[in-house]
Coordinates of C-alpha atoms in Angstrom, one line a residue:
Chain A
M1 CA -7.1 21.7 -5.5
T2 CA -3.4 20.5 -4.4
R3 CA -5.7 17.2 -5.8
R4 CA -6.3 18.2 -8.6
L5 CA -3.0 19.6 -9.2
I6 CA -1.4 16.4 -7.7
D7 CA -3.5 15.0 -10.0
G8 CA -2.9 16.1 -13.8
L9 CA 1.2 16.7 -12.3
F10 CA 1.1 12.2 -12.0
R11 CA -0.8 11.3 -14.3
P12 CA 2.0 11.4 -17.4
I13 CA 4.3 9.7 -15.8
F14 CA 2.4 6.6 -16.3
A15 CA 3.1 6.0 -19.2
Q16 CA 0.1 3.0 -19.8
A17 CA -2.8 3.4 -21.4
A18 CA -5.7 3.7 -18.5
E19 CA -7.0 0.1 -19.4
N20 CA -3.7 -1.3 -17.9
F21 CA -4.1 0.9 -14.1
I22 CA -6.5 0.3 -11.7
H23 CA -6.5 2.2 -8.8
D24 CA -5.5 -0.3 -6.3
G25 CA -2.2 -2.0 -8.8
A26 CA -1.0 -2.3 -12.3
V27 CA -1.9 -5.2 -13.8
F28 CA 0.6 -6.6 -16.6
D29 CA 2.3 -10.0 -18.7
I30 CA 5.7 -11.5 -18.0
A31 CA 6.7 -14.5 -20.4
G32 CA 3.3 -15.9 -20.3
A33 CA 2.4 -14.9 -16.2
R34 CA -0.9 -12.7 -15.6
L35 CA 0.5 -10.0 -13.1
A36 CA -0.8 -7.7 -10.4
F37 CA 1.9 -5.0 -9.0
T38 CA 0.9 -3.1 -6.1
T39 CA 2.8 0.2 -3.4
D40 CA 2.1 1.6 0.1
T41 CA 3.7 4.3 1.1
Y42 CA 2.3 4.3 5.2
V43 CA 3.1 7.8 7.9
V44 CA 1.1 6.3 9.9
R45 CA 0.8 8.5 13.2
P46 CA 0.8 7.2 16.4
L47 CA 2.5 3.4 14.9
F48 CA 1.5 1.5 17.1
F49 CA -2.5 1.5 18.5
P50 CA -5.3 -0.9 19.0
G51 CA -5.3 -3.9 16.8
G52 CA -2.0 -3.5 14.9
D53 CA 0.9 -1.0 14.2
I54 CA 2.4 0.3 10.8
G55 CA 3.2 -2.6 10.2
T56 CA 1.0 -4.7 10.0
L57 CA -0.8 -2.2 7.9
A58 CA 1.9 -2.2 5.6
V59 CA 2.0 -5.7 5.2
N60 CA -1.5 -6.0 5.0
G61 CA -2.2 -2.2 2.8
T62 CA -0.7 -4.5 -0.5
V63 CA -1.9 -7.7 -0.2
N64 CA -5.3 -5.8 -0.2
D65 CA -4.4 -3.2 -2.8
L66 CA -2.8 -6.9 -4.5
A67 CA -6.5 -9.3 -3.3
M68 CA -8.3 -5.6 -5.2
C69 CA -6.6 -6.5 -8.2
G70 CA -8.1 -10.0 -8.3
A71 CA -4.3 -11.0 -7.3
E72 CA -3.5 -14.2 -5.2
P73 CA -0.9 -11.3 -3.4
L74 CA 3.0 -13.9 -3.2
Y75 CA 5.8 -11.3 -2.6
L76 CA 6.8 -7.9 -0.8
S77 CA 9.2 -5.3 -0.5
V78 CA 10.0 -2.9 2.6
G79 CA 11.9 0.3 2.0
M80 CA 12.1 2.0 5.4
V81 CA 13.2 5.2 6.4
L82 CA 14.4 5.1 9.8
E83 CA 14.8 9.6 11.2
E84 CA 18.5 8.8 13.6
G85 CA 17.9 8.2 17.0
F86 CA 14.5 5.8 16.6
A87 CA 14.1 3.4 19.4
I88 CA 15.7 -0.1 18.1
D89 CA 13.2 -1.2 20.9
D90 CA 10.3 0.6 18.4
L91 CA 11.9 -1.2 15.3
R92 CA 12.1 -4.1 16.9
R93 CA 8.6 -4.4 17.6
V94 CA 7.5 -3.4 14.0
V95 CA 9.4 -6.1 12.3
A96 CA 8.7 -8.2 13.8
S97 CA 4.6 -7.7 12.5
M98 CA 6.2 -7.6 9.7
R99 CA 6.9 -10.7 9.5
H100 CA 3.9 -12.3 11.6
A101 CA 1.7 -10.4 9.2
A102 CA 2.7 -11.6 6.0
D103 CA 2.7 -14.9 7.8
M104 CA -1.4 -15.0 8.1
A105 CA -1.3 -13.5 5.2
G106 CA 0.5 -15.9 3.1
V107 CA 2.6 -14.2 1.4
Q108 CA 6.8 -13.2 1.6
L109 CA 9.1 -10.4 2.5
V110 CA 11.8 -11.0 -0.1
T111 CA 13.7 -7.4 -0.5
G112 CA 14.1 -4.9 1.8
D113 CA 16.3 -1.2 2.5
T114 CA 16.7 1.2 4.1
K115 CA 17.3 4.2 4.6
V116 CA 18.8 7.1 7.3
V117 CA 18.2 10.7 7.9
E118 CA 19.4 12.9 10.2
R119 CA 16.9 14.1 13.5
G120 CA 14.5 16.3 11.8
K121 CA 14.6 15.5 8.7
G122 CA 12.0 12.5 8.7
D123 CA 9.6 11.0 11.6
G124 CA 10.3 8.0 12.8
L125 CA 9.5 5.6 10.5
F126 CA 8.5 5.3 7.0
V127 CA 7.5 1.6 5.4
N128 CA 7.0 1.1 2.1
T129 CA 5.4 -1.8 0.1
S130 CA 5.4 -3.5 -3.0
G131 CA 3.3 -6.6 -3.7
V132 CA 3.7 -8.9 -7.2
G133 CA 0.7 -11.1 -6.7
R134 CA -0.4 -13.8 -9.8
L135 CA -3.6 -12.7 -11.4
I136 CA -6.6 -15.6 -10.6
A137 CA -9.4 -13.7 -11.8
S138 CA -10.1 -14.5 -15.0
S139 CA -12.5 -11.5 -16.1
P140 CA -11.0 -8.2 -15.7
I141 CA -12.1 -6.7 -12.1
S142 CA -12.3 -2.7 -12.8
P143 CA -15.0 0.4 -12.5
R144 CA -15.9 0.0 -15.7
Q145 CA -17.0 -3.5 -15.6
V146 CA -20.3 -2.7 -12.8
R147 CA -23.3 -2.5 -15.0
P148 CA -26.7 -1.8 -13.9
G149 CA -28.8 -3.8 -11.8
D150 CA -25.2 -4.7 -9.9
A151 CA -25.4 -5.1 -5.9
I152 CA -23.4 -3.5 -3.9
V153 CA -21.5 -5.8 -1.0
L154 CA -19.7 -4.8 2.3
S155 CA -17.5 -6.8 4.4
G156 CA -17.9 -5.7 7.2
D157 CA -18.5 -3.0 9.1
I158 CA -17.1 0.4 8.7
A159 CA -14.3 3.1 10.2
R160 CA -13.0 0.7 13.2
H161 CA -9.2 2.1 11.8
S162 CA -10.1 5.7 12.3
V163 CA -11.8 5.5 15.0
A164 CA -8.7 3.4 16.7
I165 CA -6.4 5.9 15.7
M166 CA -8.1 9.0 16.0
A167 CA -9.1 7.9 20.0
V168 CA -5.0 7.6 20.1
R169 CA -4.0 10.9 18.8
E170 CA -6.9 12.5 20.6
G171 CA -6.2 10.7 24.4
L172 CA -10.3 9.2 23.9
G173 CA -10.0 5.6 26.2
F174 CA -13.4 4.5 24.6
E175 CA -14.6 1.3 27.4
P176 CA -14.4 -1.6 25.4
T177 CA -11.5 -0.3 23.1
I178 CA -12.0 0.1 19.6
T179 CA -10.1 -2.2 17.8
S180 CA -8.3 -1.2 14.6
D181 CA -9.8 -3.7 11.5
C182 CA -6.8 -4.3 9.3
A183 CA -6.9 -7.0 8.4
P184 CA -5.3 -9.1 4.8
L185 CA -9.0 -9.8 2.6
A186 CA -6.8 -12.0 0.4
A187 CA -8.2 -15.3 1.8
S188 CA -12.2 -14.1 1.3
V189 CA -11.3 -12.9 -2.6
S190 CA -9.9 -15.7 -3.0
E191 CA -12.6 -17.5 -2.3
L192 CA -15.7 -15.6 -4.1
I193 CA -13.3 -15.8 -7.6
R194 CA -12.8 -20.6 -6.3
S195 CA -16.7 -20.2 -6.7
G196 CA -17.3 -18.7 -9.5
I197 CA -18.7 -14.9 -8.8
E198 CA -18.6 -12.7 -11.3
L199 CA -16.7 -10.4 -10.0
H200 CA -17.1 -7.0 -12.2
C201 CA -15.4 -4.5 -9.1
L202 CA -13.7 -4.3 -6.5
R203 CA -12.6 -2.3 -4.0
D204 CA -10.7 -1.6 0.0
L205 CA -12.0 0.9 1.9
T206 CA -9.1 2.8 2.6
R207 CA -8.2 5.9 2.7
G208 CA -12.3 8.6 2.1
G209 CA -14.2 5.5 2.8
L210 CA -16.9 3.7 1.9
A211 CA -17.9 7.1 0.4
T212 CA -14.8 8.3 -1.8
A213 CA -14.7 4.5 -3.1
L214 CA -18.5 4.7 -3.6
I215 CA -18.3 7.8 -5.4
E216 CA -14.3 7.0 -7.8
I217 CA -16.4 4.0 -8.8
A218 CA -20.3 6.4 -9.9
E219 CA -18.2 8.3 -11.5
A220 CA -15.4 6.0 -13.5
G221 CA -17.9 3.8 -13.9
S222 CA -20.6 5.8 -15.6
V223 CA -23.9 4.9 -13.3
T224 CA -25.3 6.4 -10.4
I225 CA -25.4 4.2 -7.2
R226 CA -27.9 3.5 -4.9
L227 CA -26.6 3.1 -0.6
D228 CA -29.3 1.4 2.0
E229 CA -27.5 4.2 5.0
P230 CA -29.4 1.6 7.8
A231 CA -28.2 -2.3 5.9
I232 CA -24.7 0.1 6.5
P233 CA -23.2 -1.6 9.2
V234 CA -21.2 0.7 11.7
S235 CA -21.5 -0.8 16.0
D236 CA -22.8 1.3 17.8
P237 CA -19.8 2.3 20.4
V238 CA -17.8 3.4 17.7
R239 CA -21.3 5.1 16.1
G240 CA -20.5 6.4 20.0
A241 CA -17.3 7.4 18.7
C242 CA -17.4 8.5 15.9
E243 CA -20.2 11.4 17.2
I244 CA -18.0 12.8 20.1
L245 CA -14.8 12.6 17.6
G246 CA -16.6 14.7 14.7
L247 CA -15.8 11.8 12.0
D248 CA -18.8 10.9 9.6
P249 CA -17.9 6.6 9.7
L250 CA -18.3 7.2 5.9
Y251 CA -15.5 9.2 4.8
V252 CA -13.4 7.6 7.0
A253 CA -10.4 4.6 6.1
N254 CA -11.0 1.2 6.9
E255 CA -7.9 -1.4 6.5
G256 CA -10.1 -4.7 6.7
R257 CA -12.9 -3.5 4.3
F258 CA -13.7 -4.2 0.8
I259 CA -17.1 -3.8 -1.2
A260 CA -17.2 -5.9 -4.0
L261 CA -19.8 -5.2 -6.8
V262 CA -21.5 -8.4 -8.4
P263 CA -24.7 -9.6 -10.4
A264 CA -27.6 -9.3 -8.1
D265 CA -28.4 -12.9 -8.4
A266 CA -24.7 -13.5 -7.4
A267 CA -25.7 -11.2 -4.4
E268 CA -26.5 -14.0 -2.2
R269 CA -23.6 -16.1 -2.6
T270 CA -20.9 -13.6 -2.3
I271 CA -23.0 -12.1 1.8
S272 CA -22.5 -15.9 2.5
T273 CA -18.7 -15.8 1.4
L274 CA -17.9 -13.0 2.9
R275 CA -19.5 -14.0 6.0
R276 CA -17.0 -16.9 6.7
F277 CA -14.8 -14.4 7.2
D278 CA -16.6 -12.1 8.9
E279 CA -20.3 -11.8 9.7
G280 CA -21.2 -8.3 9.8
A281 CA -21.3 -9.3 5.8
A282 CA -23.4 -7.1 3.9
T283 CA -26.1 -6.0 0.4
I284 CA -25.2 -1.8 1.0
G285 CA -27.3 -0.6 -2.3
C286 CA -27.6 -1.1 -5.4
V287 CA -26.1 0.3 -9.1
E288 CA -28.8 1.5 -11.4
A289 CA -27.7 3.2 -15.0
A290 CA -27.1 7.4 -14.5
A291 CA -28.6 10.0 -16.5
G292 CA -25.3 12.1 -16.7
R293 CA -22.2 11.4 -15.0
G294 CA -21.9 8.6 -11.2
A295 CA -23.2 9.9 -8.2
V296 CA -23.4 8.2 -5.3
C297 CA -27.4 8.7 -3.3
L298 CA -27.7 8.1 -0.5
K299 CA -31.0 6.6 1.0
T300 CA -31.7 7.4 4.6
I301 CA -34.9 7.2 6.8
G302 CA -35.6 11.0 6.4
G303 CA -35.0 10.8 2.9
M304 CA -32.7 11.1 0.6
R305 CA -29.4 13.0 -0.2
A306 CA -26.7 12.9 -2.7
L307 CA -22.6 11.3 -1.0
D308 CA -20.4 14.2 -2.7
M309 CA -16.2 13.7 -2.7
L310 CA -14.6 15.4 0.6
I311 CA -12.8 18.6 0.1
G312 CA -9.2 17.6 1.1
E313 CA -8.2 15.0 4.1
Q314 CA -10.9 14.3 6.7
L315 CA -6.8 12.4 8.7
P316 CA -4.2 13.4 7.7
R317 CA -1.9 9.9 8.0
I318 CA -3.8 7.4 8.8
C319 CA -2.5 5.5 6.9
Chain B
M1 CA 27.3 -1.4 15.8
T2 CA 24.3 0.3 14.3
R3 CA 24.5 -1.5 11.0
R4 CA 25.0 -4.2 12.4
L5 CA 22.3 -4.2 14.8
I6 CA 20.0 -3.8 11.5
D7 CA 20.9 -6.1 9.9
G8 CA 20.2 -9.1 13.0
L9 CA 16.5 -7.0 13.1
F10 CA 15.9 -7.1 9.9
R11 CA 17.7 -10.2 8.6
P12 CA 14.9 -12.5 10.6
I13 CA 12.0 -10.5 8.9
F14 CA 12.8 -12.0 5.4
A15 CA 11.0 -15.9 4.5
Q16 CA 13.2 -16.6 2.2
A17 CA 16.2 -19.1 2.4
A18 CA 19.5 -17.7 1.5
E19 CA 19.5 -18.6 -1.5
N20 CA 16.8 -17.6 -3.2
F21 CA 18.6 -13.7 -1.9
I22 CA 20.4 -11.7 -3.2
H23 CA 22.1 -8.9 -2.6
D24 CA 20.4 -6.7 -5.3
G25 CA 16.6 -8.2 -4.8
A26 CA 14.9 -11.0 -5.1
V27 CA 13.7 -14.1 -7.7
F28 CA 11.5 -16.1 -7.8
D29 CA 9.1 -17.8 -10.7
I30 CA 5.4 -17.2 -10.9
A31 CA 3.7 -18.7 -12.8
G32 CA 6.4 -20.5 -14.6
A33 CA 7.2 -17.3 -15.9
R34 CA 11.8 -16.0 -13.5
L35 CA 11.1 -12.9 -12.3
A36 CA 13.0 -10.0 -10.5
F37 CA 12.1 -8.2 -7.6
T38 CA 14.0 -5.2 -5.6
T39 CA 13.0 -2.1 -4.3
D40 CA 15.1 1.0 -3.1
T41 CA 14.1 3.9 -1.3
Y42 CA 16.4 7.5 -2.5
V43 CA 17.2 10.3 -0.1
V44 CA 19.4 12.0 -1.7
R45 CA 20.6 16.0 -0.9
P46 CA 20.5 18.3 -2.6
L47 CA 17.2 16.2 -4.8
F48 CA 19.5 17.9 -8.3
F49 CA 23.0 18.1 -8.8
P50 CA 24.8 18.3 -11.9
G51 CA 23.7 15.0 -14.0
G52 CA 20.4 13.9 -12.5
D53 CA 17.9 14.7 -9.6
I54 CA 16.4 12.6 -7.0
G55 CA 13.5 10.7 -10.4
T56 CA 16.8 9.7 -12.3
L57 CA 18.0 7.6 -9.7
A58 CA 15.4 6.4 -8.0
V59 CA 14.7 5.4 -11.7
N60 CA 18.3 4.4 -12.7
G61 CA 19.0 2.7 -9.3
T62 CA 15.9 0.4 -9.6
V63 CA 16.7 -0.6 -13.6
N64 CA 21.2 -2.0 -12.6
D65 CA 19.0 -3.1 -9.1
L66 CA 17.3 -5.1 -11.8
A67 CA 20.5 -5.7 -13.8
M68 CA 21.8 -6.8 -11.2
C69 CA 20.6 -9.7 -10.7
G70 CA 20.7 -10.8 -14.9
A71 CA 16.7 -9.6 -15.2
E72 CA 15.2 -7.3 -18.0
P73 CA 13.5 -4.7 -15.7
L74 CA 10.9 -4.0 -17.3
Y75 CA 7.6 -1.8 -14.6
L76 CA 8.1 0.4 -12.2
S77 CA 6.2 1.8 -9.6
V78 CA 6.7 5.0 -7.5
G79 CA 5.8 5.8 -4.0
M80 CA 6.9 9.4 -2.9
V81 CA 5.8 11.1 0.5
L82 CA 6.4 15.3 0.7
E83 CA 6.7 17.2 2.8
E84 CA 4.1 19.7 2.4
G85 CA 5.0 23.2 2.0
F86 CA 7.5 21.0 -0.6
A87 CA 7.5 23.4 -4.5
I88 CA 5.2 21.9 -6.9
D89 CA 8.0 23.3 -9.7
D90 CA 10.4 20.6 -8.1
L91 CA 7.3 18.0 -7.7
R92 CA 7.0 18.9 -11.2
R93 CA 10.5 18.3 -13.2
V94 CA 11.4 15.4 -10.7
V95 CA 9.0 13.6 -12.2
A96 CA 8.8 15.2 -15.2
S97 CA 13.1 13.5 -15.4
M98 CA 11.6 10.1 -13.3
R99 CA 9.1 9.2 -17.0
H100 CA 12.7 10.6 -19.2
A101 CA 14.6 8.1 -17.0
A102 CA 12.1 5.3 -17.5
D103 CA 12.4 6.0 -21.0
M104 CA 15.7 6.1 -21.8
A105 CA 15.9 2.7 -20.6
G106 CA 13.2 0.9 -21.8
V107 CA 11.2 0.5 -18.5
Q108 CA 7.0 1.4 -17.7
L109 CA 5.6 3.4 -14.5
V110 CA 3.1 1.6 -14.1
T111 CA 1.3 1.9 -9.7
G112 CA 2.7 4.9 -8.0
D113 CA 1.2 6.0 -4.0
T114 CA 1.9 9.9 -2.4
K115 CA 1.5 10.7 1.1
V116 CA 2.3 14.7 2.7
V117 CA 3.2 14.4 6.1
E118 CA 4.2 17.4 7.8
R119 CA 6.0 20.8 8.2
G120 CA 9.1 19.6 9.5
K121 CA 7.9 15.5 9.5
G122 CA 10.5 14.9 6.4
D123 CA 12.7 16.7 4.1
G124 CA 11.2 17.9 0.6
L125 CA 10.7 14.6 -1.4
F126 CA 11.9 11.1 -0.4
V127 CA 10.2 8.7 -3.8
N128 CA 10.7 4.5 -3.3
T129 CA 10.4 3.2 -6.2
S130 CA 10.5 -0.8 -6.7
G131 CA 10.3 -2.8 -9.7
V132 CA 9.9 -6.1 -11.5
G133 CA 11.7 -7.2 -14.5
R134 CA 12.1 -10.5 -16.6
L135 CA 15.1 -12.9 -15.1
I136 CA 17.3 -12.9 -18.6
A137 CA 20.4 -14.6 -17.5
S138 CA 19.9 -18.5 -18.1
S139 CA 22.8 -19.4 -14.7
P140 CA 23.1 -18.2 -10.6
I141 CA 24.4 -14.2 -10.7
S142 CA 25.7 -14.1 -6.7
P143 CA 29.3 -14.6 -4.8
R144 CA 28.6 -18.0 -4.7
Q145 CA 29.2 -18.7 -8.3
V146 CA 32.6 -16.6 -7.7
R147 CA 35.6 -19.0 -8.8
P148 CA 39.6 -17.6 -8.2
G149 CA 40.5 -16.9 -12.2
D150 CA 37.8 -15.0 -12.2
A151 CA 39.4 -11.6 -13.6
I152 CA 37.1 -8.6 -12.6
V153 CA 35.4 -5.7 -15.0
L154 CA 34.7 -1.9 -14.1
S155 CA 32.3 -0.5 -16.2
G156 CA 33.7 2.4 -16.3
D157 CA 35.5 5.3 -13.8
I158 CA 34.6 5.3 -11.1
A159 CA 33.3 8.0 -8.7
R160 CA 31.8 10.7 -9.9
H161 CA 28.4 10.2 -8.9
S162 CA 29.3 10.8 -5.2
V163 CA 31.5 14.1 -6.3
A164 CA 28.6 15.2 -8.1
I165 CA 26.7 15.2 -5.2
M166 CA 29.9 16.8 -2.8
A167 CA 31.0 19.8 -4.8
V168 CA 27.3 20.7 -4.7
R169 CA 26.9 20.2 -1.0
E170 CA 30.2 22.0 0.1
G171 CA 29.6 25.2 -2.7
L172 CA 32.6 23.6 -4.7
G173 CA 32.1 25.2 -8.4
F174 CA 34.7 22.2 -10.3
E175 CA 35.9 24.2 -13.9
P176 CA 35.0 21.9 -16.0
T177 CA 32.0 21.2 -13.8
I178 CA 31.2 17.4 -12.2
T179 CA 28.3 15.0 -13.4
S180 CA 27.1 11.4 -11.5
D181 CA 28.0 9.0 -13.1
C182 CA 23.9 8.1 -12.7
A183 CA 22.8 6.2 -15.3
P184 CA 20.7 2.8 -16.7
L185 CA 22.9 0.2 -17.2
A186 CA 20.7 -2.4 -18.4
A187 CA 21.3 -2.4 -21.8
S188 CA 25.3 -3.2 -21.6
V189 CA 23.4 -6.2 -19.1
S190 CA 21.9 -7.5 -21.2
E191 CA 24.3 -7.2 -24.1
L192 CA 26.5 -9.5 -22.2
I193 CA 24.0 -11.7 -21.4
R194 CA 22.9 -12.1 -25.4
S195 CA 27.1 -12.1 -26.5
G196 CA 26.7 -15.6 -24.2
I197 CA 29.4 -14.7 -21.5
E198 CA 28.7 -16.3 -18.5
L199 CA 28.4 -14.3 -15.5
H200 CA 29.6 -15.2 -12.2
C201 CA 28.1 -12.1 -9.9
L202 CA 27.2 -8.7 -11.1
R203 CA 27.2 -5.9 -8.6
D204 CA 26.6 -2.3 -8.7
L205 CA 29.2 0.3 -7.1
T206 CA 26.7 2.2 -4.9
R207 CA 27.0 3.0 -1.3
G208 CA 29.6 1.9 -0.5
G209 CA 31.4 2.1 -3.6
L210 CA 33.8 -0.6 -5.6
A211 CA 36.3 -1.6 -2.2
T212 CA 32.8 -2.2 -0.1
A213 CA 30.8 -4.5 -3.3
L214 CA 33.9 -6.5 -3.6
I215 CA 34.5 -6.7 0.0
E216 CA 31.6 -7.8 0.2
I217 CA 31.5 -10.2 -2.3
A218 CA 34.6 -11.8 -1.4
E219 CA 33.5 -12.8 2.3
A220 CA 30.4 -14.1 1.3
G221 CA 32.2 -16.4 -1.4
S222 CA 35.4 -16.8 0.3
V223 CA 37.9 -16.4 -2.0
T224 CA 40.2 -13.6 -1.8
I225 CA 40.3 -10.5 -4.3
R226 CA 43.4 -8.8 -6.1
L227 CA 42.8 -5.6 -7.1
D228 CA 44.9 -3.0 -10.0
E229 CA 45.5 0.3 -8.4
P230 CA 47.0 1.9 -11.2
A231 CA 44.0 -0.1 -13.9
I232 CA 41.4 1.4 -11.8
P233 CA 39.5 4.7 -14.2
V234 CA 39.9 7.4 -12.3
S235 CA 39.2 10.4 -13.7
D236 CA 42.4 13.5 -13.3
P237 CA 39.5 16.5 -11.7
V238 CA 38.0 13.3 -9.6
R239 CA 40.9 12.5 -8.2
G240 CA 41.9 16.2 -7.9
A241 CA 37.9 17.0 -6.5
C242 CA 38.2 13.5 -3.8
E243 CA 41.9 15.1 -3.0
I244 CA 39.9 18.8 -2.0
L245 CA 36.9 16.7 -0.3
G246 CA 39.0 13.9 1.3
L247 CA 37.2 11.3 -0.2
D248 CA 38.6 8.3 -0.8
P249 CA 37.0 7.1 -4.0
L250 CA 37.4 3.4 -3.8
Y251 CA 34.2 4.3 -0.3
V252 CA 32.3 6.8 -2.5
A253 CA 28.7 5.8 -4.3
N254 CA 28.6 5.0 -8.1
E255 CA 25.9 4.8 -10.1
G256 CA 26.2 4.2 -13.1
R257 CA 28.7 1.9 -12.6
F258 CA 29.2 -2.0 -11.8
I259 CA 31.9 -5.3 -12.2
A260 CA 31.2 -8.1 -13.6
L261 CA 32.9 -11.3 -12.5
V262 CA 34.0 -13.6 -14.9
P263 CA 36.6 -16.3 -16.5
A264 CA 40.1 -14.9 -17.3
D265 CA 38.9 -16.8 -20.7
A266 CA 35.9 -14.3 -21.1
A267 CA 37.2 -10.6 -20.0
E268 CA 38.4 -9.6 -23.0
R269 CA 35.5 -10.4 -24.5
T270 CA 33.5 -8.1 -21.9
I271 CA 35.1 -5.5 -21.8
S272 CA 34.8 -5.0 -25.7
T273 CA 31.1 -5.0 -24.7
L274 CA 31.0 -2.8 -21.6
R275 CA 33.7 -0.2 -24.3
R276 CA 30.8 0.2 -26.8
F277 CA 28.1 1.5 -23.7
D278 CA 32.3 3.1 -22.1
E279 CA 35.2 4.2 -23.3
G280 CA 36.7 3.4 -19.3
A281 CA 35.1 -0.2 -19.5
A282 CA 39.2 -2.2 -18.0
T283 CA 39.4 -5.2 -16.0
I284 CA 40.5 -3.9 -12.5
G285 CA 42.0 -7.5 -10.7
C286 CA 40.6 -11.3 -10.6
V287 CA 39.8 -13.6 -8.0
E288 CA 42.0 -15.9 -6.1
A289 CA 41.2 -19.2 -3.7
A290 CA 41.3 -18.0 0.0
A291 CA 43.0 -19.1 2.9
G292 CA 40.6 -18.3 5.5
R293 CA 38.0 -15.8 5.1
G294 CA 37.7 -13.5 1.7
A295 CA 39.6 -10.6 1.8
V296 CA 40.5 -7.8 -1.1
C297 CA 44.5 -6.6 -1.5
L298 CA 45.4 -3.5 -3.8
K299 CA 48.6 -3.5 -5.3
T300 CA 48.9 0.0 -5.2
I301 CA 52.2 0.9 -6.8
G302 CA 54.2 1.5 -3.5
G303 CA 53.6 -1.9 -2.0
M304 CA 49.9 -3.8 -1.4
R305 CA 47.4 -3.2 1.4
A306 CA 44.4 -4.7 3.2
L307 CA 40.9 -3.5 1.4
D308 CA 38.7 -2.9 5.0
M309 CA 34.6 -2.2 5.3
L310 CA 34.5 1.3 6.3
I311 CA 33.0 1.3 9.8
G312 CA 29.8 3.5 9.8
E313 CA 28.6 6.1 6.0
Q314 CA 30.9 7.7 4.8
L315 CA 27.9 10.4 3.2
P316 CA 25.4 9.8 4.1
R317 CA 22.4 11.0 1.4
I318 CA 23.7 10.2 -1.3
C319 CA 21.6 8.4 -3.0

């Protein structure tokens, strides 16, 4: 209900025609240059986790949102809200992570702002990053480009980010330590574009995970998505941890995973390109025409089940 | 000390050569388009005040930062951090203000993000806006362009924003009500550029007010700035309120005021252009060569005094 209320409340703020408004960012022209622009605020708890921290997350998250628009990420801004008393050493670590992540992703942090709020009026540190990139995809990337027959290719194994965070929160020390998948996705997307693959839709699997991303795409594109559950890569330690933590790997956030919806005859090339970045890349399903509104069906070993939108947020403050 | 520490800590994060890094934003090229990019987080208390609210502030503040780069503001992002329990009606008011302010300033809100944090981990609402604009100034605008002989032109009377906020905080009902000067400055800057005035430096007078802006410019440009105190417009009600509240109008934040440093022979044209937007525009001083490092001297009725950088923040959470 809250989500519906907020959605209804925010939609009128945005001036754009719907086609200009794709999920992970906005796309527009300035003086002949085709640009993408996106923003995200990061409130993850804990600030530091195996495989990253709020700084790596803030850089990679915004880099990935630009990549999902079919853009080459170039420039990022940094807005911080510090709670009075926040440890300078922690701030130093986060800042160093941001610089390192920016270098790794090939983007520049070019402008910033810091605000300090009184003790008890914040929570240590919140980080906003916004990003500007150059559109490199030659055709539009959007759920509405998805066609029956498209293959769904996943870039690697899922659920690691959420498990890494929850393990720290719950004080569980899995052996070996499960690390977040937090990583920049721009290089692999740009490789897909460079190799001429017709990308119908891209989506990174953050809040709500793989299931939510697919449900949103199926509904927006009015198609049925059939997923092959055994084909969806989840590592054994992550699967075990999900059982202990009571998490469904399909519904939890990843920070370095995405899906590409491409014509069936491009699936093999998509896979082989993505495997150069991550061996776990796999075709996990396909798109069919929908009788009514869009839906996602999961083919399990035992039969079929429909995936539904989660009610509420499974994991608060995961990013 | 904290400011020095944070400044020292943040500087290494930014990849840019210093010349690419001007105070209110960053300027760069993408695919031949000259762009400006800026970010600001707004944590003002109270959220609603005479003359505006956190929403108008967030839109106008970022619009103005782009204008100060010599850019035409075009697209804004919106990142919100909501504290659990924040009143939906207040959110609705803020959102409506943002949309209205965007329409007034001629910009589009194109992408957004909302995070919710637990009760006690935020403070109602924080708003980040980032903005992208098209550079329209033909020559660089920066403190390093300032030359001895330049005139300093102020766009209107000062100190209203801070007094409006402080009056609400202190529960003081001044008659008539003093309203914030919060307003978009892009139209007046674009008019200055269009009329061919050589703008050496522009600066909006936010945190730290007129004095801090001038001290920073004097230091960065290694010049002496002479201010003529009686020429600085402060309305009588605002001057009276400042006395009651113990504020120095020179050091408090404005949200719709800026200074332009222009060649002396362009001062008259600058004034007459700015007076079409606000009758209070006035020449308030001039630039001289500095013997050593830059400084700001205030010529009062009684004599001269040097303006110093404030130690600490005079007014926390004013924007």
